[in-house]
Amino acid sequence: MASDVEVLPTAALAAEAAARRFVLAAGEAIRSRGAFVVALSGGSTPRSLYARLAAEPIGSRVEWSRVQVLWGDERCVPPDDAASNYRMAREMLLDQVRVPEANVHRIRGEDDPPAAALAYEGVLRGVLGTPVGPPRRTAGARIDLVLLGLGDDGHTASLFPGSDTAREETRWVVAARGTARPMWRVTLTPVIINAAAEILFLVSGADKAEVVRRVLEGPQDQRVLPAQSIKPTNGRVHWVLDAAAAARIGKEAP
Ligand code: 6PG
């Protein structure tokens, strides 16, 4: 599975390129079956992507009434907390576009983490029409687009180094926390992420350059670099990087 990597000169242009891919994926899904299921990412990098999706000329190119919004992970805080991925996406995107409230499926970060994870797997199974069993890889029964970021330690979503979450084989959603990040999180696992039609990593900044090189070109070890567990079985992975984050691709290990 070759990842295709797109490098843009600046973080702003990388966000623009990611927004165009979002619009393309949404258009394809809505044209073919009238709905688009997307899992949003958290952290700081997607803020500029959401701002572009919420603004013209890109905003009106998406039929927001037909979009189902999920999250790839959430910090275990209330929805109005500054650390909430839901709050960030709400402020940067959802409050600016017309997604019906019934289509916004947030992770209940305020609940007990394992209970919130179990409940969210139920929500995903409902949205994807798969009440039991493994994820299906057919249009309409899988996530159309999963947005992901990359931590400088090689984590993605809330799949952290040193934990077994990246090697989960059955559960779609688990509670997790990293050694460096003691806050509890709820995260989708590779079980459901790798069933998606399309996965888009948006990564920018020089602080990510070495980990980008290691994830894309280094030895494969999902326990050390959980982002390496993202390998769709019947889908595509795109990496949209700015030049600073791509600066060490093709270089020797330091
Ligand atoms: C989160 C994210 C996480 C994020 C990376 C990168 O909830 O924090 O889902 O996986 O994508 O930590 O974060 P930055 O974009 O802030 O560098």
CSV table of C-alpha atoms and ligand atoms in Angstrom, one decimal, residues 40-46 72-75 83 85 147-153 155-160 181 185 202 204 207-208, ligand 1:
chain,number,residue,atom,x,y,z
A,40,LEU,CA,-12.8,14.8,12.0
A,41,SER,CA,-9.4,15.1,13.6
A,42,GLY,CA,-8.5,17.2,16.6
A,43,GLY,CA,-5.4,19.1,17.8
A,44,SER,CA,-4.3,22.4,16.3
A,45,THR,CA,-3.3,21.6,12.7
A,46,PRO,CA,-6.9,21.0,11.3
A,72,GLY,CA,-11.5,10.2,15.2
A,73,ASP,CA,-10.8,10.9,18.8
A,74,GLU,CA,-11.7,13.1,21.8
A,75,ARG,CA,-10.1,14.3,25.0
A,83,ALA,CA,-9.3,21.0,25.1
A,85,ASN,CA,-12.0,18.5,19.8
A,147,LEU,CA,-9.0,13.1,8.8
A,148,LEU,CA,-5.8,12.4,10.9
A,149,GLY,CA,-3.0,14.4,12.3
A,150,LEU,CA,0.4,13.2,13.5
A,151,GLY,CA,2.0,13.8,16.9
A,152,ASP,CA,5.8,14.3,17.1
A,153,ASP,CA,5.9,11.0,19.0
A,155,HIS,CA,0.8,9.0,17.6
A,156,THR,CA,-2.3,9.5,15.4
A,157,ALA,CA,-5.9,10.0,16.7
A,158,SER,CA,-5.3,8.9,20.3
A,159,LEU,CA,-3.3,5.8,19.4
A,160,PHE,CA,-0.2,6.4,21.5
A,181,ARG,CA,-0.3,12.6,27.7
A,185,ARG,CA,-9.0,10.0,25.5
A,202,LEU,CA,-2.6,16.7,7.3
A,204,SER,CA,2.7,20.7,9.1
A,207,ASP,CA,8.8,19.8,14.5
A,208,LYS,CA,7.1,17.0,12.6
B,1,6PG,C1,-5.8,15.2,19.2
B,1,6PG,C2,-5.5,14.6,17.9
B,1,6PG,C3,-4.1,14.2,17.7
B,1,6PG,C4,-3.4,15.2,16.9
B,1,6PG,C5,-1.9,15.2,17.0
B,1,6PG,C6,-1.3,16.3,16.3
B,1,6PG,O1,-6.9,15.0,19.8
B,1,6PG,O2,-4.9,15.8,19.7
B,1,6PG,O3,-6.5,13.8,17.4
B,1,6PG,O4,-3.9,12.9,17.2
B,1,6PG,O5,-3.8,15.0,15.5
B,1,6PG,O6,-1.6,15.3,18.4
B,1,6PG,O7,-1.7,17.5,17.0
B,1,6PG,P1,-1.3,19.0,16.4
B,1,6PG,O8,-2.1,19.2,15.2
B,1,6PG,O9,-1.8,19.9,17.5
B,1,6PG,O10,0.2,19.0,16.2
